[in-house]
Short mmCIF file of C-alpha atoms in Angstrom, two decimals:
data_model
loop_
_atom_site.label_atom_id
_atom_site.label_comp_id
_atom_site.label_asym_id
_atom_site.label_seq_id
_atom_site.Cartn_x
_atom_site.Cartn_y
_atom_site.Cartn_z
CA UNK A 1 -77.56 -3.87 -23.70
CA UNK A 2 -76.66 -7.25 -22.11
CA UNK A 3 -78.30 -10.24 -23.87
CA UNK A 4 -80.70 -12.03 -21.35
CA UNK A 5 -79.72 -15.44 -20.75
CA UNK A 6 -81.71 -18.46 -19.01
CA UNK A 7 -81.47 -21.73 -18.63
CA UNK A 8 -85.22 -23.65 -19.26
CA UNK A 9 -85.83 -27.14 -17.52
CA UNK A 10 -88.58 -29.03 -18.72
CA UNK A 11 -91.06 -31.46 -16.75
CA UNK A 12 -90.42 -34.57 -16.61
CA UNK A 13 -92.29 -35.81 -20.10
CA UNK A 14 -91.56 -33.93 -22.81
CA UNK A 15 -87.95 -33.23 -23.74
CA UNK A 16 -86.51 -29.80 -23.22
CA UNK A 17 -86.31 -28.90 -27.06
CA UNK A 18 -89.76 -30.28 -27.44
CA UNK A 19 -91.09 -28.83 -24.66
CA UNK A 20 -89.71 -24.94 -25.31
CA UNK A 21 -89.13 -24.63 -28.61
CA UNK A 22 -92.25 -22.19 -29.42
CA UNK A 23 -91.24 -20.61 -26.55
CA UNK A 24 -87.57 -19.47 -27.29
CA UNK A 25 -88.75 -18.75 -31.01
CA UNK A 26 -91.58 -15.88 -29.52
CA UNK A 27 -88.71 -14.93 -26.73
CA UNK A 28 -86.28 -13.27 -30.05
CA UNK A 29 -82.72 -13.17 -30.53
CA UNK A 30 -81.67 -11.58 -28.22
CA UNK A 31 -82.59 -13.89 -25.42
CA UNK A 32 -80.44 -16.60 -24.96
CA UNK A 33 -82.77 -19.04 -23.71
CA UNK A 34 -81.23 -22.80 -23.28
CA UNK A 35 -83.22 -25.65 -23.12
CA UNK A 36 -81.47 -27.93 -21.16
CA UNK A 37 -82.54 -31.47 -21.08
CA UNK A 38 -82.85 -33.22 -17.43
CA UNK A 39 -79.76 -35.29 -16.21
CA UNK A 40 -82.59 -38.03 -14.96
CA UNK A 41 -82.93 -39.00 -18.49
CA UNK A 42 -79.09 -39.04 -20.05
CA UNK A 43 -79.35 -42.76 -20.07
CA UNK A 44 -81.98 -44.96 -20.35
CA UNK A 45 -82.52 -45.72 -16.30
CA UNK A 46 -82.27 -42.82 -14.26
CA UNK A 47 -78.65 -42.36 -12.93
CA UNK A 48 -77.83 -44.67 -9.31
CA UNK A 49 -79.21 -42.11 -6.38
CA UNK A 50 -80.45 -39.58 -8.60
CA UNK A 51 -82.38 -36.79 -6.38
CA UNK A 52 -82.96 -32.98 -7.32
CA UNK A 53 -78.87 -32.47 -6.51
CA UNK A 54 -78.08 -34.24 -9.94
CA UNK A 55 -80.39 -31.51 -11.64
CA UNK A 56 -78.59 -29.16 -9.50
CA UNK A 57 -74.98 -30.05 -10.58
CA UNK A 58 -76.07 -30.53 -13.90
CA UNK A 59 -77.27 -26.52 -14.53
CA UNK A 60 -74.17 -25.67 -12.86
CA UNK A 61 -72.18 -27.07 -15.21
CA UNK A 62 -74.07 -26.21 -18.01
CA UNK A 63 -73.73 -22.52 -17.26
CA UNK A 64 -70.05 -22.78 -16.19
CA UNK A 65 -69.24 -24.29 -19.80
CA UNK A 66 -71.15 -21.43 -21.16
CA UNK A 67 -68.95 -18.83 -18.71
CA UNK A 68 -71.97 -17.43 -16.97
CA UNK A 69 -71.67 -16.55 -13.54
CA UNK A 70 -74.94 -15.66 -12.99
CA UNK A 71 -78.26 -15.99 -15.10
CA UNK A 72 -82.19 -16.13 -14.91
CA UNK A 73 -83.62 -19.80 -14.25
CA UNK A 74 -86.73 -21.07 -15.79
CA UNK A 75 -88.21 -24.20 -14.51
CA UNK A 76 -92.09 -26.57 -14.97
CA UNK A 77 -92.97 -29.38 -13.42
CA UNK A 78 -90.55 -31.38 -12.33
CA UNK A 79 -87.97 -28.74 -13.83
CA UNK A 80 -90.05 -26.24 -11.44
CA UNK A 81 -88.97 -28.58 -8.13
CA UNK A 82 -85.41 -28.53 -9.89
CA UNK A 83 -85.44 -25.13 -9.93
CA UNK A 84 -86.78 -24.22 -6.46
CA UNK A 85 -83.56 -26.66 -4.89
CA UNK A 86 -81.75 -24.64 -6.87
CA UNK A 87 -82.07 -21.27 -5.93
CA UNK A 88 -82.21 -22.59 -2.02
CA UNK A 89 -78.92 -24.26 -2.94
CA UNK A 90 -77.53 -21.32 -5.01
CA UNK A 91 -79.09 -17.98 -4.62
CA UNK A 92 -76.13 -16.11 -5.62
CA UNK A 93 -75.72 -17.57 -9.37
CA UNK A 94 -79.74 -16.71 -9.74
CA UNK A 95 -80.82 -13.01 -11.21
CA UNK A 96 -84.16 -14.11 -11.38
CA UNK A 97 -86.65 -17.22 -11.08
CA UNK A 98 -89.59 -18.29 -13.00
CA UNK A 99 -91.76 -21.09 -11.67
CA UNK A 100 -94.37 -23.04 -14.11
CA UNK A 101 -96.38 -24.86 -11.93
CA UNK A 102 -93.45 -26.55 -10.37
CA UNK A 103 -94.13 -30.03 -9.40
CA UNK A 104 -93.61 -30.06 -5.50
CA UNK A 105 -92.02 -27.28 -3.14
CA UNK A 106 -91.00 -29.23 0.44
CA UNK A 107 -92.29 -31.84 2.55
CA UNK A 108 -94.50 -28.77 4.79
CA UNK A 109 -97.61 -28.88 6.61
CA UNK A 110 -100.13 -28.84 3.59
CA UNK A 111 -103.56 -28.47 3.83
CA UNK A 112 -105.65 -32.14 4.46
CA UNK A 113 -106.54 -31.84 0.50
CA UNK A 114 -103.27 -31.46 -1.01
CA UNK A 115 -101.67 -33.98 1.78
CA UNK A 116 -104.31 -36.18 0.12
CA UNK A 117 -103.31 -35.41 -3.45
CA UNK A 118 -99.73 -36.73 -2.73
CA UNK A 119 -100.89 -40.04 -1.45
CA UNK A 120 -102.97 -40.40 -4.48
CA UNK A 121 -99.42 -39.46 -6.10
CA UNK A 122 -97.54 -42.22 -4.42
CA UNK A 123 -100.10 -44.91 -5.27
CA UNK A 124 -99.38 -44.66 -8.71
CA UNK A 125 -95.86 -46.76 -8.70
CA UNK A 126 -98.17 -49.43 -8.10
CA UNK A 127 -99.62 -49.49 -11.39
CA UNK A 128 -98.89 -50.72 -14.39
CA UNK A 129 -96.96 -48.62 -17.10
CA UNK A 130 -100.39 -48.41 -19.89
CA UNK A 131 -102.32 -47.06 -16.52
CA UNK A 132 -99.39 -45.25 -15.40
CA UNK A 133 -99.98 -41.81 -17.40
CA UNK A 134 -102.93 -41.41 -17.75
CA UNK A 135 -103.75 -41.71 -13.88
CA UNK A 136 -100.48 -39.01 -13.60
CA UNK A 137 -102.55 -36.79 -16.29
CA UNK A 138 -105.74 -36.94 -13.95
CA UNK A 139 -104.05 -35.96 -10.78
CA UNK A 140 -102.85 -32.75 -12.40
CA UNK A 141 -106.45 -31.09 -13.70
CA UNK A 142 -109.59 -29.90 -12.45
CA UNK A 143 -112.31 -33.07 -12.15
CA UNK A 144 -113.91 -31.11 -15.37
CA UNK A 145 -111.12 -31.09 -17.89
CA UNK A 146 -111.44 -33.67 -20.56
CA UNK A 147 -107.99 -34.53 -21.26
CA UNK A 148 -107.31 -35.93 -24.96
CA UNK A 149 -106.64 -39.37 -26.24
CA UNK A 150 -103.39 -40.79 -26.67
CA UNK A 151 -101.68 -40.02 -30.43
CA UNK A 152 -102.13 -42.52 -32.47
CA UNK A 153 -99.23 -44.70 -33.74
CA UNK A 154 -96.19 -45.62 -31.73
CA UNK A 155 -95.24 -43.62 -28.92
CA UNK A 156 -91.53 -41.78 -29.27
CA UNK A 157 -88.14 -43.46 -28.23
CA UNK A 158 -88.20 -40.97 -25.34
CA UNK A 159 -91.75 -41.69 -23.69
CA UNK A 160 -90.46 -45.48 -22.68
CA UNK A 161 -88.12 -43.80 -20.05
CA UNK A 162 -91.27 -41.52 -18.65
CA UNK A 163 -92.78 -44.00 -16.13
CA UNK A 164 -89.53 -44.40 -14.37
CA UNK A 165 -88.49 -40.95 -14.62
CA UNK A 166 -91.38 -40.24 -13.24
CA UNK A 167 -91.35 -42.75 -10.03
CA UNK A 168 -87.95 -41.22 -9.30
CA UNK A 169 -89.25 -37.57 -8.71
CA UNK A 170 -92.13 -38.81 -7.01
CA UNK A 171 -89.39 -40.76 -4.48
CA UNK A 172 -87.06 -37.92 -4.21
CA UNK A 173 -89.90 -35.45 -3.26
CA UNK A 174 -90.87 -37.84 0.03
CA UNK A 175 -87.07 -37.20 1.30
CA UNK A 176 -85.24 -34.06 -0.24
CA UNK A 177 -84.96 -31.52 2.15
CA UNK A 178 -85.85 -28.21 0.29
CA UNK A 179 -84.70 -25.24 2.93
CA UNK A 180 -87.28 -22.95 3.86
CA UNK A 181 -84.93 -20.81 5.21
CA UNK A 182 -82.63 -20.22 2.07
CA UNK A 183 -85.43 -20.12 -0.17
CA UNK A 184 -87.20 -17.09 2.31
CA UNK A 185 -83.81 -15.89 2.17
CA UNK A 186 -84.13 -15.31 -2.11
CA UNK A 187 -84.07 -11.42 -3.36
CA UNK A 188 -84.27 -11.99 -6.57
CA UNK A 189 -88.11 -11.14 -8.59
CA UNK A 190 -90.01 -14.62 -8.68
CA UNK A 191 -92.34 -15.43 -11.37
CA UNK A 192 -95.19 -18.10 -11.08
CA UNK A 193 -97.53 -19.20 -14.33
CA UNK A 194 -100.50 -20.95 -12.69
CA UNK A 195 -102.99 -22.47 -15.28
CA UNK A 196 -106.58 -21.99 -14.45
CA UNK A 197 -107.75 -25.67 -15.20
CA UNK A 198 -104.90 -27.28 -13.40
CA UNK A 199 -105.68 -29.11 -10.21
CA UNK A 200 -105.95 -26.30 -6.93
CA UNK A 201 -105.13 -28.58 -4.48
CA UNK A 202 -101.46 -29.11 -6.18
CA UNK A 203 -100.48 -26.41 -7.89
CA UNK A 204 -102.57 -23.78 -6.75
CA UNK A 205 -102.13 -24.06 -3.32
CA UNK A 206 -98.30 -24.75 -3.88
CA UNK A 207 -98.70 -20.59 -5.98
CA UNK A 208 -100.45 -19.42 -2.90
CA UNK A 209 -97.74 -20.98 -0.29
CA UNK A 210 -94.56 -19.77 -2.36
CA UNK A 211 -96.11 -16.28 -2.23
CA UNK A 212 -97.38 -16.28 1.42
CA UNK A 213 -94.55 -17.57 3.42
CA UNK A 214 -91.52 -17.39 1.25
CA UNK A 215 -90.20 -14.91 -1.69
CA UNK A 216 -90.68 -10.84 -0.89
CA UNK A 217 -91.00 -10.22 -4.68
CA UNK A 218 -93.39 -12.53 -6.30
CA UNK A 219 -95.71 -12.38 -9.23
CA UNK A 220 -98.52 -14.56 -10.09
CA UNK A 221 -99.85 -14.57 -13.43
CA UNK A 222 -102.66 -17.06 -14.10
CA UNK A 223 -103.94 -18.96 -17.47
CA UNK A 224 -107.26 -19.13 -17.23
CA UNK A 225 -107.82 -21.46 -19.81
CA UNK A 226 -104.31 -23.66 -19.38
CA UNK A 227 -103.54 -26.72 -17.35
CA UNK A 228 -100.46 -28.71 -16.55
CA UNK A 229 -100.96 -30.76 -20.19
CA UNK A 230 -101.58 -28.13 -22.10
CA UNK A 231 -98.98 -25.56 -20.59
CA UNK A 232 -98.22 -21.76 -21.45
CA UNK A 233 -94.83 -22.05 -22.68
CA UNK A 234 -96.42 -24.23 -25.11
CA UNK A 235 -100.25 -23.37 -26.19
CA UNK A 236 -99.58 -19.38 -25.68
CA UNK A 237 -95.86 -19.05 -25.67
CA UNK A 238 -96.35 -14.98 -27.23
CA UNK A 239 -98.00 -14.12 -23.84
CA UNK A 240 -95.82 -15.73 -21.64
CA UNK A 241 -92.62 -14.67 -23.47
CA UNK A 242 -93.87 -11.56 -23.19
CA UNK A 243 -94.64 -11.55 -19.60
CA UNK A 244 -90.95 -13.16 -18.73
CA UNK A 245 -89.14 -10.87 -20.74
CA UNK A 246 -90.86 -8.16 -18.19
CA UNK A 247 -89.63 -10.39 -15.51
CA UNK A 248 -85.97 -10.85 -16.40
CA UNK A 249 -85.53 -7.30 -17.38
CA UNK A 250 -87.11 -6.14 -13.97
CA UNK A 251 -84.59 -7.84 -12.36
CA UNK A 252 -81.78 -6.96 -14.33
CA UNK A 253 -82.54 -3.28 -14.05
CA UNK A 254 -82.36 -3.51 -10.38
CA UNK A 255 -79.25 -4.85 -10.95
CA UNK A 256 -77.98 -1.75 -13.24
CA UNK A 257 -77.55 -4.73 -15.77
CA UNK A 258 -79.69 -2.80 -19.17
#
């Protein structure tokens, strides 16, 4: 049997090895999962006219220096957008694609409450960076959730280049053209972790659009008890490692791959 191999892009907080590696220790050896961090943060400004084509080229070339031609693509948050430009821009490198809660999927014709979600999105490069997260963290959950304090002690090396990471998704997404076309155009199995407590008007309704107007073979599997802060891949990584393993070996079955 072929080993399964994926390439993981994390959001656009935690760092890739941070952010999966409970994940790739429940998926077993004979995955090979790579966490692969975002090109927006090689440096410590994001890179002159970054957009979702510099996450692009960079997966390319990290599976062409590890000789695969094609592979499965895992992507959340702003990984999740990464991903989706991706597979419009490359369906024929993709066996599979799993989605957790991607950030954004095209500038469409959203319903009035998510079209008023974004604007609440876009008002946040006007604040300053200590109000910065935690208004981002409030967009993304239900009006109930009770999100936790901030760790005490210093924050990480990594977290200063958040805020500015973060304003340069939330640019990109207002111009990036994401093809509805190509991406209606994608074979391969979809998968899409929604969790329960994250905010409906974002993520859900972006769940219910991929499903309804674009990919033929989709599966949703919802957390009841997850939101966008406390992901799957990171609070019940056995369940969802299960779930993608029956994802990625769907699709390479059809494929006569195992």
């Amino acid at each position: 049997m072929k080993p399964i191999r994926v390439i993981l892009l994390p959001g656009s907080v935690l760092p890739a090895d941070e952010a999966y590696g409970p994940l790739i220790e429940a998926l077993g050896p004979d995955v090979q999962a790579v966490a692969k961090d975002l090109e927006l943060y090689a440096d410590d400004a994001p890179p002159p006219g970054w957009s979702l084509d510099t996450e692009i080229d960079g997966v390319l070339r990290e599976a062409d220096a590890r000789g695969w031609d094609t592979f499965h693509l895992l992507g959340y948050s702003g990984g999740g957008a990464a991903a989706l430009a991706f597979a419009a821009k490359h369906p024929d490198r993709l066996l599979s694609l799993a989605l957790l809660e991607p950030a954004w999927a095209g500038n469409w014709d959203w319903s009035p409450a998510h079209t008023e979600l974004w604007k609440q999105y876009e008002r946040l490069e006007t604040l300053p960076p200590e109000q910065f997260m935690p208004a981002f963290m409030r967009l993304g959950v239900r009006h109930e959730v009770v999100l936790p304090p901030p760790q005490p002690g210093p924050p990480p090396p990594w977290m200063a280049k958040r805020p500015a990471g973060i304003k340069a998704f939330l640019r990109t997404f207002k111009s990036y053209d994401l093809d509805r076309a190509r991406l209606a155009a994608f074979k391969p199995p979809v998968f899409f972790a929604l969790g329960g407590l994250s905010n409906p008007d974002d993520y859900g309704e972006i769940a219910a659009r991929l499903a309804r107007v674009f990919f033929p073979d989709f599966h949703l599997e919802v957390f009841p008890k997850r939101h966008h802060f406390d992901p799957p891949h990171r609070i019940e990584p056995k369940r969802l490692a299960e779930l993608l393993r029956r994802h990625w070996e769907k699709a390479e079955k059809s494929l006569g791959r195992l």
